[in-house]
Amino acid sequence: MRFGSYRDKYFLPDRRNRMVVFSYKPKQGSFEIIKNKIKDICISMKAEDYLALPEMIYNDVPVVLNSSARQAYQSLEKDFLLDVKNGIITAGSAGVLTGKLLQLCNGAIYDSEGKAIKIHDCKLEAFMELIEQLNGQHVLVFFNFKHDLERLITALNATKLKVRVYESSQDEKDWNDGKIDILLAHPASCGYGLNLQRGGHHIIWFGLTWNLEHYEQSNKRLHRQGQTQPVVIHHLIVQDSVDELVIQALKNKGDIQNALLEALKNYAKRNYS
């Protein structure tokens, strides 16, 4: 069967401009027909079906805000929610609020001029305690905001650990060669294509991301073929905060934006209506 005949038999024109067809869509039932016709010569497999990968272990580390940090968090949350007219929270407003609250959970927040204002060290202290507990094991650390990176570097520079911020393939090589104790990276720049499995098997998420693809791909930098140890994913989660909403949505692998939107709507109705 020629391609044109195949297309005419199983597909219909979709997007078009007069006589020019830009795309086609399957006819009703054609997808199942095509699958049945090729099932004896095709096989579909996921990576985990044919790769012997080690276990992936998740460790949620609770972080408790001190009284002043908790007051700042509640004030930001309440003022924003009350400022939304008629209690209507849009995706845009939810994104702004969750972004600000995630910043605050991590310890600082940007003001209107883009200057980072330090609020607390609660999560940073929990991070340093976790690093101490790992007792010299190499760790890949994912941060979310630039002020996270600045505060992490300041804290880690007070130790004897060899710390590096991922910037190039040389950092990848040095990590795999065991020359780096702590590799700091942003999930958007380190989430794809890198093979870091030979340098360690611990990941710490200092700042959570709402992007499911970034989250999963970043974890796969260590959990991939060639890794010989169970990969441990540590999440630093501020209790009673947006951190809990994000991590739950990530674990459910669902529509994170809608999950946050609905959670904020319900929270606003319950607390500030």
PDB file of C-alpha atoms in Angstrom, residues 97-252:
ATOM      1  CA  LEU A  97       1.189  32.909  44.774  1.00  0.00           C
ATOM      2  CA  THR A  98       2.720  29.423  44.696  1.00  0.00           C
ATOM      3  CA  GLY A  99       5.946  30.868  43.299  1.00  0.00           C
ATOM      4  CA  LYS A 100       6.175  33.370  46.153  1.00  0.00           C
ATOM      5  CA  LEU A 101       5.276  30.764  48.769  1.00  0.00           C
ATOM      6  CA  LEU A 102       7.824  28.293  47.389  1.00  0.00           C
ATOM      7  CA  GLN A 103      10.468  30.995  47.640  1.00  0.00           C
ATOM      8  CA  LEU A 104       9.502  31.715  51.224  1.00  0.00           C
ATOM      9  CA  CYS A 105       9.572  28.009  52.105  1.00  0.00           C
ATOM     10  CA  ASN A 106      13.168  27.916  50.897  1.00  0.00           C
ATOM     11  CA  GLY A 107      14.149  30.858  53.084  1.00  0.00           C
ATOM     12  CA  ALA A 108      14.050  34.072  51.038  1.00  0.00           C
ATOM     13  CA  ILE A 109      11.770  35.998  48.712  1.00  0.00           C
ATOM     14  CA  TYR A 110      12.300  38.512  45.925  1.00  0.00           C
ATOM     15  CA  ASP A 111      10.873  41.989  46.443  1.00  0.00           C
ATOM     16  CA  SER A 112       9.359  44.173  43.693  1.00  0.00           C
ATOM     17  CA  GLU A 113      12.845  45.274  42.609  1.00  0.00           C
ATOM     18  CA  GLY A 114      14.173  41.731  42.313  1.00  0.00           C
ATOM     19  CA  LYS A 115      16.231  41.875  45.496  1.00  0.00           C
ATOM     20  CA  ALA A 116      16.277  38.718  47.613  1.00  0.00           C
ATOM     21  CA  ILE A 117      15.077  39.299  51.172  1.00  0.00           C
ATOM     22  CA  LYS A 118      16.144  36.623  53.646  1.00  0.00           C
ATOM     23  CA  ILE A 119      13.276  35.344  55.825  1.00  0.00           C
ATOM     24  CA  HIS A 120      14.655  32.280  57.634  1.00  0.00           C
ATOM     25  CA  ASP A 121      17.247  29.482  57.618  1.00  0.00           C
ATOM     26  CA  CYS A 122      14.938  26.623  58.609  1.00  0.00           C
ATOM     27  CA  LYS A 123      15.239  24.657  55.359  1.00  0.00           C
ATOM     28  CA  LEU A 124      18.922  25.500  55.003  1.00  0.00           C
ATOM     29  CA  GLU A 125      19.599  24.130  58.492  1.00  0.00           C
ATOM     30  CA  ALA A 126      17.671  20.943  57.665  1.00  0.00           C
ATOM     31  CA  PHE A 127      19.730  20.636  54.471  1.00  0.00           C
ATOM     32  CA  MET A 128      23.040  20.940  56.318  1.00  0.00           C
ATOM     33  CA  GLU A 129      21.902  18.375  58.890  1.00  0.00           C
ATOM     34  CA  LEU A 130      21.062  15.962  56.068  1.00  0.00           C
ATOM     35  CA  ILE A 131      24.452  16.538  54.433  1.00  0.00           C
ATOM     36  CA  GLU A 132      26.102  15.731  57.775  1.00  0.00           C
ATOM     37  CA  GLN A 133      24.018  12.557  58.136  1.00  0.00           C
ATOM     38  CA  LEU A 134      25.138  11.365  54.691  1.00  0.00           C
ATOM     39  CA  ASN A 135      28.683  11.406  56.097  1.00  0.00           C
ATOM     40  CA  GLY A 136      30.683  12.310  53.017  1.00  0.00           C
ATOM     41  CA  GLN A 137      28.564  10.560  50.393  1.00  0.00           C
ATOM     42  CA  HIS A 138      28.392  12.548  47.185  1.00  0.00           C
ATOM     43  CA  VAL A 139      25.129  14.417  46.584  1.00  0.00           C
ATOM     44  CA  LEU A 140      23.439  15.969  43.571  1.00  0.00           C
ATOM     45  CA  VAL A 141      21.435  18.955  44.848  1.00  0.00           C
ATOM     46  CA  PHE A 142      18.633  20.612  42.886  1.00  0.00           C
ATOM     47  CA  PHE A 143      17.703  24.199  43.699  1.00  0.00           C
ATOM     48  CA  ASN A 144      14.827  26.292  42.366  1.00  0.00           C
ATOM     49  CA  PHE A 145      15.698  29.983  42.734  1.00  0.00           C
ATOM     50  CA  LYS A 146      18.898  31.962  42.347  1.00  0.00           C
ATOM     51  CA  HIS A 147      18.759  33.041  45.990  1.00  0.00           C
ATOM     52  CA  ASP A 148      18.647  29.341  46.931  1.00  0.00           C
ATOM     53  CA  LEU A 149      21.939  28.819  45.132  1.00  0.00           C
ATOM     54  CA  GLU A 150      23.585  31.816  46.764  1.00  0.00           C
ATOM     55  CA  ARG A 151      22.626  30.733  50.280  1.00  0.00           C
ATOM     56  CA  LEU A 152      23.573  27.091  49.632  1.00  0.00           C
ATOM     57  CA  ILE A 153      27.032  28.080  48.401  1.00  0.00           C
ATOM     58  CA  THR A 154      27.599  30.315  51.429  1.00  0.00           C
ATOM     59  CA  ALA A 155      26.639  27.522  53.834  1.00  0.00           C
ATOM     60  CA  LEU A 156      28.615  24.809  52.036  1.00  0.00           C
ATOM     61  CA  ASN A 157      31.735  26.969  51.699  1.00  0.00           C
ATOM     62  CA  ALA A 158      31.994  26.882  55.488  1.00  0.00           C
ATOM     63  CA  THR A 159      32.658  23.130  55.249  1.00  0.00           C
ATOM     64  CA  LYS A 160      35.568  21.182  53.794  1.00  0.00           C
ATOM     65  CA  LEU A 161      33.393  19.653  51.092  1.00  0.00           C
ATOM     66  CA  LYS A 162      34.287  20.050  47.419  1.00  0.00           C
ATOM     67  CA  VAL A 163      31.338  21.994  45.995  1.00  0.00           C
ATOM     68  CA  ARG A 164      30.623  22.755  42.359  1.00  0.00           C
ATOM     69  CA  VAL A 165      27.752  24.373  40.431  1.00  0.00           C
ATOM     70  CA  TYR A 166      27.006  22.458  37.236  1.00  0.00           C
ATOM     71  CA  GLU A 167      27.931  24.537  34.188  1.00  0.00           C
ATOM     72  CA  SER A 168      29.616  22.337  31.587  1.00  0.00           C
ATOM     73  CA  SER A 169      30.669  18.850  30.499  1.00  0.00           C
ATOM     74  CA  GLN A 170      33.805  19.224  32.611  1.00  0.00           C
ATOM     75  CA  ASP A 171      31.625  19.298  35.718  1.00  0.00           C
ATOM     76  CA  GLU A 172      29.925  16.118  34.507  1.00  0.00           C
ATOM     77  CA  LYS A 173      33.317  14.403  34.075  1.00  0.00           C
ATOM     78  CA  ASP A 174      34.671  15.605  37.419  1.00  0.00           C
ATOM     79  CA  TRP A 175      31.516  14.447  39.200  1.00  0.00           C
ATOM     80  CA  ASN A 176      31.733  10.982  37.676  1.00  0.00           C
ATOM     81  CA  ASP A 177      35.438  10.835  38.529  1.00  0.00           C
ATOM     82  CA  GLY A 178      34.626  11.456  42.205  1.00  0.00           C
ATOM     83  CA  LYS A 179      36.216  14.903  42.342  1.00  0.00           C
ATOM     84  CA  ILE A 180      33.028  16.664  43.546  1.00  0.00           C
ATOM     85  CA  ASP A 181      31.267  16.080  46.864  1.00  0.00           C
ATOM     86  CA  ILE A 182      28.254  18.343  46.268  1.00  0.00           C
ATOM     87  CA  LEU A 183      27.063  19.172  42.755  1.00  0.00           C
ATOM     88  CA  LEU A 184      24.505  21.993  42.696  1.00  0.00           C
ATOM     89  CA  ALA A 185      22.235  22.151  39.660  1.00  0.00           C
ATOM     90  CA  HIS A 186      18.999  23.662  38.401  1.00  0.00           C
ATOM     91  CA  PRO A 187      16.588  21.047  36.985  1.00  0.00           C
ATOM     92  CA  ALA A 188      16.051  23.093  33.804  1.00  0.00           C
ATOM     93  CA  SER A 189      19.768  22.990  32.955  1.00  0.00           C
ATOM     94  CA  CYS A 190      20.698  19.565  34.263  1.00  0.00           C
ATOM     95  CA  GLY A 191      17.602  17.514  33.635  1.00  0.00           C
ATOM     96  CA  TYR A 192      18.346  16.043  30.207  1.00  0.00           C
ATOM     97  CA  GLY A 193      21.083  13.993  28.589  1.00  0.00           C
ATOM     98  CA  LEU A 194      23.611  14.014  31.419  1.00  0.00           C
ATOM     99  CA  ASN A 195      25.068  10.750  32.669  1.00  0.00           C
ATOM    100  CA  LEU A 196      25.864  11.338  36.331  1.00  0.00           C
ATOM    101  CA  GLN A 197      25.244   7.837  37.647  1.00  0.00           C
ATOM    102  CA  ARG A 198      28.903   7.070  38.343  1.00  0.00           C
ATOM    103  CA  GLY A 199      29.400  10.002  40.720  1.00  0.00           C
ATOM    104  CA  GLY A 200      26.884   9.218  43.456  1.00  0.00           C
ATOM    105  CA  HIS A 201      23.451   7.900  44.322  1.00  0.00           C
ATOM    106  CA  HIS A 202      21.904  10.619  46.508  1.00  0.00           C
ATOM    107  CA  ILE A 203      19.732  13.503  45.279  1.00  0.00           C
ATOM    108  CA  ILE A 204      18.440  16.318  47.480  1.00  0.00           C
ATOM    109  CA  TRP A 205      15.616  18.549  46.302  1.00  0.00           C
ATOM    110  CA  PHE A 206      16.246  21.739  48.258  1.00  0.00           C
ATOM    111  CA  GLY A 207      13.580  23.597  46.305  1.00  0.00           C
ATOM    112  CA  LEU A 208      10.715  21.696  44.709  1.00  0.00           C
ATOM    113  CA  THR A 209       9.559  22.310  41.153  1.00  0.00           C
ATOM    114  CA  TRP A 210       5.998  22.132  39.861  1.00  0.00           C
ATOM    115  CA  ASN A 211       7.319  20.844  36.504  1.00  0.00           C
ATOM    116  CA  LEU A 212       6.778  17.067  36.497  1.00  0.00           C
ATOM    117  CA  GLU A 213       8.983  16.496  33.452  1.00  0.00           C
ATOM    118  CA  HIS A 214      11.892  18.422  34.990  1.00  0.00           C
ATOM    119  CA  TYR A 215      11.447  16.505  38.240  1.00  0.00           C
ATOM    120  CA  GLU A 216      11.428  13.051  36.679  1.00  0.00           C
ATOM    121  CA  GLN A 217      14.207  13.751  34.179  1.00  0.00           C
ATOM    122  CA  SER A 218      16.417  15.258  36.889  1.00  0.00           C
ATOM    123  CA  ASN A 219      16.049  12.158  39.043  1.00  0.00           C
ATOM    124  CA  LYS A 220      17.020  10.061  36.027  1.00  0.00           C
ATOM    125  CA  ARG A 221      20.466  11.678  35.922  1.00  0.00           C
ATOM    126  CA  LEU A 222      21.454   9.170  38.626  1.00  0.00           C
ATOM    127  CA  HIS A 223      18.814   6.475  38.195  1.00  0.00           C
ATOM    128  CA  ARG A 224      19.999   5.093  34.877  1.00  0.00           C
ATOM    129  CA  GLN A 225      21.934   2.211  33.350  1.00  0.00           C
ATOM    130  CA  GLY A 226      25.321   1.877  35.017  1.00  0.00           C
ATOM    131  CA  GLN A 227      24.133   2.914  38.468  1.00  0.00           C
ATOM    132  CA  THR A 228      25.161   0.252  40.980  1.00  0.00           C
ATOM    133  CA  GLN A 229      23.507   1.614  44.148  1.00  0.00           C
ATOM    134  CA  PRO A 230      19.897   2.297  45.140  1.00  0.00           C
ATOM    135  CA  VAL A 231      19.146   5.920  44.271  1.00  0.00           C
ATOM    136  CA  VAL A 232      17.826   7.898  47.221  1.00  0.00           C
ATOM    137  CA  ILE A 233      15.702  10.981  46.466  1.00  0.00           C
ATOM    138  CA  HIS A 234      15.497  13.324  49.467  1.00  0.00           C
ATOM    139  CA  HIS A 235      12.765  15.994  49.483  1.00  0.00           C
ATOM    140  CA  LEU A 236      13.017  18.884  51.958  1.00  0.00           C
ATOM    141  CA  ILE A 237       9.371  19.679  52.652  1.00  0.00           C
ATOM    142  CA  VAL A 238       8.147  22.544  54.813  1.00  0.00           C
ATOM    143  CA  GLN A 239       5.240  21.281  56.867  1.00  0.00           C
ATOM    144  CA  ASP A 240       1.778  22.825  56.367  1.00  0.00           C
ATOM    145  CA  SER A 241       2.881  24.683  53.263  1.00  0.00           C
ATOM    146  CA  VAL A 242       2.712  24.715  49.486  1.00  0.00           C
ATOM    147  CA  ASP A 243       5.683  22.285  49.506  1.00  0.00           C
ATOM    148  CA  GLU A 244       3.244  19.555  50.543  1.00  0.00           C
ATOM    149  CA  LEU A 245       0.870  20.407  47.683  1.00  0.00           C
ATOM    150  CA  VAL A 246       3.661  20.261  45.121  1.00  0.00           C
ATOM    151  CA  ILE A 247       5.193  16.988  46.305  1.00  0.00           C
ATOM    152  CA  GLN A 248       1.780  15.318  46.424  1.00  0.00           C
ATOM    153  CA  ALA A 249       1.015  16.421  42.864  1.00  0.00           C
ATOM    154  CA  LEU A 250       4.436  15.195  41.695  1.00  0.00           C
ATOM    155  CA  LYS A 251       3.935  11.805  43.308  1.00  0.00           C
ATOM    156  CA  ASN A 252       0.478  11.496  41.752  1.00  0.00           C
TER     157      ASN A 252
END
